[in-house]
XYZ file of C-alpha atoms in Angstrom:
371
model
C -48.358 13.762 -76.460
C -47.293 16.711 -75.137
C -46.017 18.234 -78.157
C -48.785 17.217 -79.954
C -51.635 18.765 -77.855
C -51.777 22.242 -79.107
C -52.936 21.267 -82.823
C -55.274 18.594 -81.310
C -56.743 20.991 -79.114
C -57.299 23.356 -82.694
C -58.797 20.454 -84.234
C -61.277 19.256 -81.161
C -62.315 23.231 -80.891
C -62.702 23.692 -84.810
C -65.069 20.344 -84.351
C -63.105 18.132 -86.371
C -62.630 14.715 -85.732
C -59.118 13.199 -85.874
C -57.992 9.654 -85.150
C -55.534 9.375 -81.944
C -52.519 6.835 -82.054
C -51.282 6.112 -78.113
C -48.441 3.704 -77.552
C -50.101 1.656 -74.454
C -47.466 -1.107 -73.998
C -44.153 -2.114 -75.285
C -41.533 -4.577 -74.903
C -37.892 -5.296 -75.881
C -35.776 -2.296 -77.795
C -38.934 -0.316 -78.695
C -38.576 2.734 -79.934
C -41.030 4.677 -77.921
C -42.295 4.319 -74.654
C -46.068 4.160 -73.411
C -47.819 7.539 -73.850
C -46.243 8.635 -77.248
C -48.970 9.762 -79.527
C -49.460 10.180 -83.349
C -52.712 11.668 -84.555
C -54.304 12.221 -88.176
C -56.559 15.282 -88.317
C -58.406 17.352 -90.768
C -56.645 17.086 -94.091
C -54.464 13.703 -93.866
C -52.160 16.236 -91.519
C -50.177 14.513 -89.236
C -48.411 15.241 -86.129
C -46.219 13.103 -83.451
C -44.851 9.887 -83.658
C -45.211 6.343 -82.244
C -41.816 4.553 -83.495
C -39.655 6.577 -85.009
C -40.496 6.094 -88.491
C -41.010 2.372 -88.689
C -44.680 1.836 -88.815
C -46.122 5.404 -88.900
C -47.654 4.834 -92.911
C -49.485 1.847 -91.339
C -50.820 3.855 -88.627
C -52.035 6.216 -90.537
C -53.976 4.363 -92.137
C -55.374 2.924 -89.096
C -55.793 6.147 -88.050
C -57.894 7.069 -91.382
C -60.022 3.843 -90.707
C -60.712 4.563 -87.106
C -62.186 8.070 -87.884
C -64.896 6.742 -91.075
C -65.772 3.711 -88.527
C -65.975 5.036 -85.533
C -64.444 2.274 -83.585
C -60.762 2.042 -82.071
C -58.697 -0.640 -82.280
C -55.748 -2.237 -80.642
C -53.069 -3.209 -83.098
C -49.203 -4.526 -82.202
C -46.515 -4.216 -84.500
C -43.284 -6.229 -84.404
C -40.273 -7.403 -86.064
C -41.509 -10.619 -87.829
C -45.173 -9.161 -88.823
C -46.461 -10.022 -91.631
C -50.356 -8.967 -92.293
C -51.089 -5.950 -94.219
C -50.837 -3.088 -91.521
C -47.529 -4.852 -89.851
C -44.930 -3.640 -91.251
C -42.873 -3.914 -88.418
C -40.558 -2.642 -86.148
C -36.466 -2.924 -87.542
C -35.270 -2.380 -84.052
C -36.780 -6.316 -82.972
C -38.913 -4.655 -80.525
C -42.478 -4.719 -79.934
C -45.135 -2.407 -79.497
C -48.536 -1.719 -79.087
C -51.672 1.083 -79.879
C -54.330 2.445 -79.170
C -55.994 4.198 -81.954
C -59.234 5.624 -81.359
C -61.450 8.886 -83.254
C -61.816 11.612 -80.998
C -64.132 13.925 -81.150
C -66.646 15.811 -78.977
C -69.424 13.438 -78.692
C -66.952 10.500 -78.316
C -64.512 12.327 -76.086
C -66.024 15.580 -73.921
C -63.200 15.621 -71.560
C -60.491 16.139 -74.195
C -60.877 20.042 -74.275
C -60.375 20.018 -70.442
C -57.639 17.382 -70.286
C -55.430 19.432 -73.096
C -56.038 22.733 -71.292
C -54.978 21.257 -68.029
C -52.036 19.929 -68.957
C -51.008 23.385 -71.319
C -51.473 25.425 -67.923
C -49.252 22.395 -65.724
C -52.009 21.219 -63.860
C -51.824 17.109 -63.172
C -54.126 15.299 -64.847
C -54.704 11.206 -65.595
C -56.227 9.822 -68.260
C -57.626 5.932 -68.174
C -58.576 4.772 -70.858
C -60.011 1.449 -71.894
C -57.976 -1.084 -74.328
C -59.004 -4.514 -74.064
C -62.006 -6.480 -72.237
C -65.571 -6.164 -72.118
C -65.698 -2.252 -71.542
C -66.310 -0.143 -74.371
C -62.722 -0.134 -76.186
C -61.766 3.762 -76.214
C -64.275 4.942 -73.513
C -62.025 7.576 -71.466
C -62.065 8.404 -67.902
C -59.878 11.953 -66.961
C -58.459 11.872 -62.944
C -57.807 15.293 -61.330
C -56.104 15.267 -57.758
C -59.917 16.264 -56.885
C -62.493 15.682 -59.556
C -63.346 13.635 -62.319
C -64.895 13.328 -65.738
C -66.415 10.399 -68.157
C -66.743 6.805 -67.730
C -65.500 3.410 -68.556
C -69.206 1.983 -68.778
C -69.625 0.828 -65.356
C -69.629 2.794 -61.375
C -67.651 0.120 -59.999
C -64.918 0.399 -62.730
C -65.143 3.867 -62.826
C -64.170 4.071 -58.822
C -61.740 1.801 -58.775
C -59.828 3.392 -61.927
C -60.538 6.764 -60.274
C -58.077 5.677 -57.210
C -55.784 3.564 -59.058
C -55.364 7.311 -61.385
C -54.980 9.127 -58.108
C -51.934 6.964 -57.095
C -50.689 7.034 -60.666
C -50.940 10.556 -60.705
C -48.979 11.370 -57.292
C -46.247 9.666 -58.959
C -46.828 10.960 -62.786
C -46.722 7.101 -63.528
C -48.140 6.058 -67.569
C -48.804 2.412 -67.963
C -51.174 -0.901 -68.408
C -53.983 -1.456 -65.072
C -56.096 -4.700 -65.629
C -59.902 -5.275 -63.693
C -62.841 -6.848 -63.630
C -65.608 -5.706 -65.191
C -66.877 -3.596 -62.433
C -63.461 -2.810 -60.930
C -62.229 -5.901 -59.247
C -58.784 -5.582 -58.471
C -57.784 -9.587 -58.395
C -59.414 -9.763 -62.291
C -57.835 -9.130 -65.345
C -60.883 -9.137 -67.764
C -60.726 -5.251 -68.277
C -57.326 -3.200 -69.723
C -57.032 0.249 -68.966
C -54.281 2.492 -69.891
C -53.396 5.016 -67.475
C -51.917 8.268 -68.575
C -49.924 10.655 -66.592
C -49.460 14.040 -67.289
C -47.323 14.885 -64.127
C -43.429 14.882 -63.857
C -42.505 12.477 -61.241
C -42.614 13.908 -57.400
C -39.473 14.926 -55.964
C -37.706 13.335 -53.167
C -34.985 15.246 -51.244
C -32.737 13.195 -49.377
C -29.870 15.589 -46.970
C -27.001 13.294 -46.048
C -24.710 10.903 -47.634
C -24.715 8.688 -45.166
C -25.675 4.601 -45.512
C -29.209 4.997 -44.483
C -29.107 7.662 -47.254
C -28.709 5.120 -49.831
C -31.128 2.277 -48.384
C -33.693 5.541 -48.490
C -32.249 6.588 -52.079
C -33.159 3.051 -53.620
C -36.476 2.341 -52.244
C -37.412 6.191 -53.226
C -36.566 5.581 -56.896
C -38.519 1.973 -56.874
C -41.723 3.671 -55.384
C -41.357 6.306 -58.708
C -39.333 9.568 -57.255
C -36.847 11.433 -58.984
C -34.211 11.055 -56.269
C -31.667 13.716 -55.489
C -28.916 13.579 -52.272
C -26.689 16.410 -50.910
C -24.432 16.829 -48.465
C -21.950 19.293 -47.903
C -19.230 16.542 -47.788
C -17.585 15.329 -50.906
C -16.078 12.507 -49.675
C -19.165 11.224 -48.817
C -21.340 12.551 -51.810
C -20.227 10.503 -54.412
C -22.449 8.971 -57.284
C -20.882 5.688 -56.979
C -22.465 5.002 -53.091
C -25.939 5.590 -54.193
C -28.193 3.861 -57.044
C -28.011 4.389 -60.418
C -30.495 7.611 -61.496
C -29.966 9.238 -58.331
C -28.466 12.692 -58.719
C -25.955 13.310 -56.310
C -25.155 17.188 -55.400
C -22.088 18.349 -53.684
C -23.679 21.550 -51.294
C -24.615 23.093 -47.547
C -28.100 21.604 -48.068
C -29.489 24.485 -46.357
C -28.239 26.381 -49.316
C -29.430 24.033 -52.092
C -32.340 23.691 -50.921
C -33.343 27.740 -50.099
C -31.849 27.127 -54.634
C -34.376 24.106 -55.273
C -38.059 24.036 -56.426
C -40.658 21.873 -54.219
C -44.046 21.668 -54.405
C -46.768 19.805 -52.501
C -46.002 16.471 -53.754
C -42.276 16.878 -52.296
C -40.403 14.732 -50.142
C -37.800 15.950 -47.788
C -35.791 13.756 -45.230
C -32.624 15.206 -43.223
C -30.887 12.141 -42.221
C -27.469 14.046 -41.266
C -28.849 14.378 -37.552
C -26.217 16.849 -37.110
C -27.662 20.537 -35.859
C -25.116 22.677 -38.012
C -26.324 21.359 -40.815
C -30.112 20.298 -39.443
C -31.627 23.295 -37.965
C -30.732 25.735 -41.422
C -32.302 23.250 -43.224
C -35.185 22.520 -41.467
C -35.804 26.315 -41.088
C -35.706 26.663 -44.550
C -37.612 23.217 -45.516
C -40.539 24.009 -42.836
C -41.477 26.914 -44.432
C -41.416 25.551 -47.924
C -44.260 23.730 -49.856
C -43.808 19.447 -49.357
C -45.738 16.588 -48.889
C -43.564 14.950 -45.688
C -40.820 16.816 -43.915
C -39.144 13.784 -41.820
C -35.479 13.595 -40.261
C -33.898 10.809 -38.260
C -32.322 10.914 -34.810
C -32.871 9.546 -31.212
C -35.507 10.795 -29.169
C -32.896 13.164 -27.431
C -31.595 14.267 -30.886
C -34.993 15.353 -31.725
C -35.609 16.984 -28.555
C -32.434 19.135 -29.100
C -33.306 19.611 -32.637
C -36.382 21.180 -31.428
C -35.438 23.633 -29.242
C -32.955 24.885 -31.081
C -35.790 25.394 -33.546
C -37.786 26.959 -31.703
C -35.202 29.502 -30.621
C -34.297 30.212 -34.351
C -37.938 31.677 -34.263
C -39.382 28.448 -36.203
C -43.350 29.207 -35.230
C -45.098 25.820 -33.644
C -47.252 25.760 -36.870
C -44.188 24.962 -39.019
C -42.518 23.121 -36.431
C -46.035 20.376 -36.630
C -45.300 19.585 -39.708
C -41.863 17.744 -39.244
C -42.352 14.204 -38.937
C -39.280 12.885 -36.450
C -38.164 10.365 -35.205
C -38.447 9.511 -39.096
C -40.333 6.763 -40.138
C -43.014 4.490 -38.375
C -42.706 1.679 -35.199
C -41.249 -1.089 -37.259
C -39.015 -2.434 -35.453
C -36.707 -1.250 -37.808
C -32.430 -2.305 -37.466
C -30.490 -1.946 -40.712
C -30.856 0.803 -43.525
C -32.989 -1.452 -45.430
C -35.297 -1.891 -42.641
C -35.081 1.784 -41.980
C -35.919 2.717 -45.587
C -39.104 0.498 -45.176
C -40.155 2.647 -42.429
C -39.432 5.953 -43.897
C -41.661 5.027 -47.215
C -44.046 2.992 -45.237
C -44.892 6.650 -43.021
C -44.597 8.223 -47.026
C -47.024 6.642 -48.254
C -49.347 6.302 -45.251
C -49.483 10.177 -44.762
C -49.609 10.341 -48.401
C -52.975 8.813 -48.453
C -54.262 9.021 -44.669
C -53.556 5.596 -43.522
C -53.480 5.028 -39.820
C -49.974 2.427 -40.458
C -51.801 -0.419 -38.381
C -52.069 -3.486 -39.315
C -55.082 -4.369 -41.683
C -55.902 -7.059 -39.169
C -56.871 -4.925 -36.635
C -58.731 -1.953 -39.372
C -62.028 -2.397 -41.157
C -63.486 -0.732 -43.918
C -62.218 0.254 -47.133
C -58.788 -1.249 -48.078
C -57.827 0.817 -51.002
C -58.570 5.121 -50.391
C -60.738 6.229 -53.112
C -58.433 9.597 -52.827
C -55.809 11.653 -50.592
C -57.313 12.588 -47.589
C -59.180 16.027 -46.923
C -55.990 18.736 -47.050
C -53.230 16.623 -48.106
């Protein structure tokens, strides 16, 4: 979709209307994944892809049909189709699109969606596939604003939040509701689309915890990376698969490395020649959670030493340690829990009690003020 913005932008500013192909789910060896577009504009010109080659004649003539109509529709191609537009998928896989006309009228928040994501700026867009919604209606998610609607407020909010959390993680894929935005319904299919590159986490020590911390880092969507300055411990085979491992002094990959506000660091080497250069350089860098482990004397020592490496008390408030929340917490599993449990509370402003003892809104309609 990417690839394929810059023409549809041309066509949506030129005013004409082109039909939009979106792979929204897929299953088995399917050639593309959710979010890869094919569009037919002005012309019969076409640009992108949705399989490879397999099905694209049929889609464009969906595509063709969708524009004169006016109405989107939700078609699946596999291997043993055998209606007129099925032509099927050799690979044995399975997949399944959106195709919808876009224009103006039918669409206002394309222009600002394709300009966002040309100048980097995250951006979700839900849109509706299935249910009693209007099929196509779009909703576009900023990290602090919003634009269109599904048909109903309810929907709209819960979407809105669900798109948030999507977007922190740059996460594409299938949400189901009830017609105003239940969450335990399924009567409603939305397709949320991510135009964010996953959030980074940062993980400084190859040590066991590292790898409890590693794995449950990847599962909540983070493109994992651990360093340590030790090769014997910073091997690929002690950590998940996916996870980049980097051989380094990690104040020296890091003062190397990109972050940004969605950017999570944890030091879990508790060791002060390699802690306090990192956290000197990580404190004054751009992240959503600075954390590192140690014992409450560890972090007491780890402070002052801080502190008399000139670390100002404005940086020095935004290091979360002893890592993690109270859980109890014994093994690196356990420990891992806490660490993403604090994540994702800080992430969102939760107060990490237990909903027992809380009232009010469950689910955070957005991050809070100056996260």
């Amino acid at each position: 979709m990417r690839d394929i913005l810059p023409v549809l932008s041309g066509w949506y500013a030129a005013g004409e209307p082109f039909g939009l192909a979106t792979v929204v789910a897929v299953s088995r060896s399917a050639p593309r994944d959710p979010g890869a577009a094919m569009a037919v504009g002005p012309g019969d010109e076409v640009v992108g892809s949705v399989s490879g080659g397999c099905v694209e004649a049929a889609v464009f003539e969906l595509a063709r049909e969708v524009v004169a109509s006016g109405e989107p529709r939700l078609e699946t191609f596999g291997y043993s189709d055998t209606d007129a537009f099925a032509v099927g998928l050799t690979c044995g896989g399975e997949i399944t699109l959106l195709v919808r006309p876009v224009t103006a009228s039918a669409d206002p928040s394309f222009g600002a969606v394709a300009e966002s994501v040309g100048a980097g700026r995250p951006v979700t867009v839900a849109t509706v596939t299935d249910g009693p919604a209007p099929r196509g209606a779009a909703l576009a998610v900023w990290p602090e604003a919003a634009s269109g609607t599904l048909g109903t407020p309810g929907l709209d909010v819960a979407v809105t939040a669900d798109a948030r959390g999507e977007l922190a993680l740059g996460a594409t894929g299938l949400r189901h509701y009830g017609p105003h935005g239940e969450r335990r319904e399924d009567a409603v299919t939305v397709f949320l689309h991510s135009y964010a590159p996953p959030p980074r986490l940062l993980v400084f020590g190859a040590i066991d915890y590292a790898a409890a911390v590693a794995r449950i880092g990847a599962f909540l969507g983070y493109r994992v990376t651990v360093c340590d300055a030790r090769p014997v411990f910073a091997t690929p085979k002690r950590f998940p698969e996916g996870v980049e491992v980097v051989v380094d002094w990690p104040h020296r990959y890091l003062r190397g490395t990109d972050t940004d506000e969605r950017t999570v660091i944890c030091v879990l080497t508790h060791d002060p020649k390699f802690d306090v250069p990192l956290l000197e350089v990580a404190l004054r860098r751009p992240a959503a959670y600075i954390g590192a482990m140690g014992s409450r004397r560890t972090h007491d020592d780890r402070m002052g030493r801080l502190m008399e490496a000139g670390v100002p008390e404005a940086e020095l408030s935004r290091l979360r340690s002893p890592v993690g929340l109270d859980l109890g917490a014994r093994t690196p599993e356990e420990v891992a829990v806490s660490v993403a449990a604090e994540i994702v509370a800080l992430r969102w402003g939760g107060s990490g009690a237990p909903l027992t003892v809380t009232a009010g809104t469950i689910h955070p309609a957005g991050p809070p003020q100056g996260a």
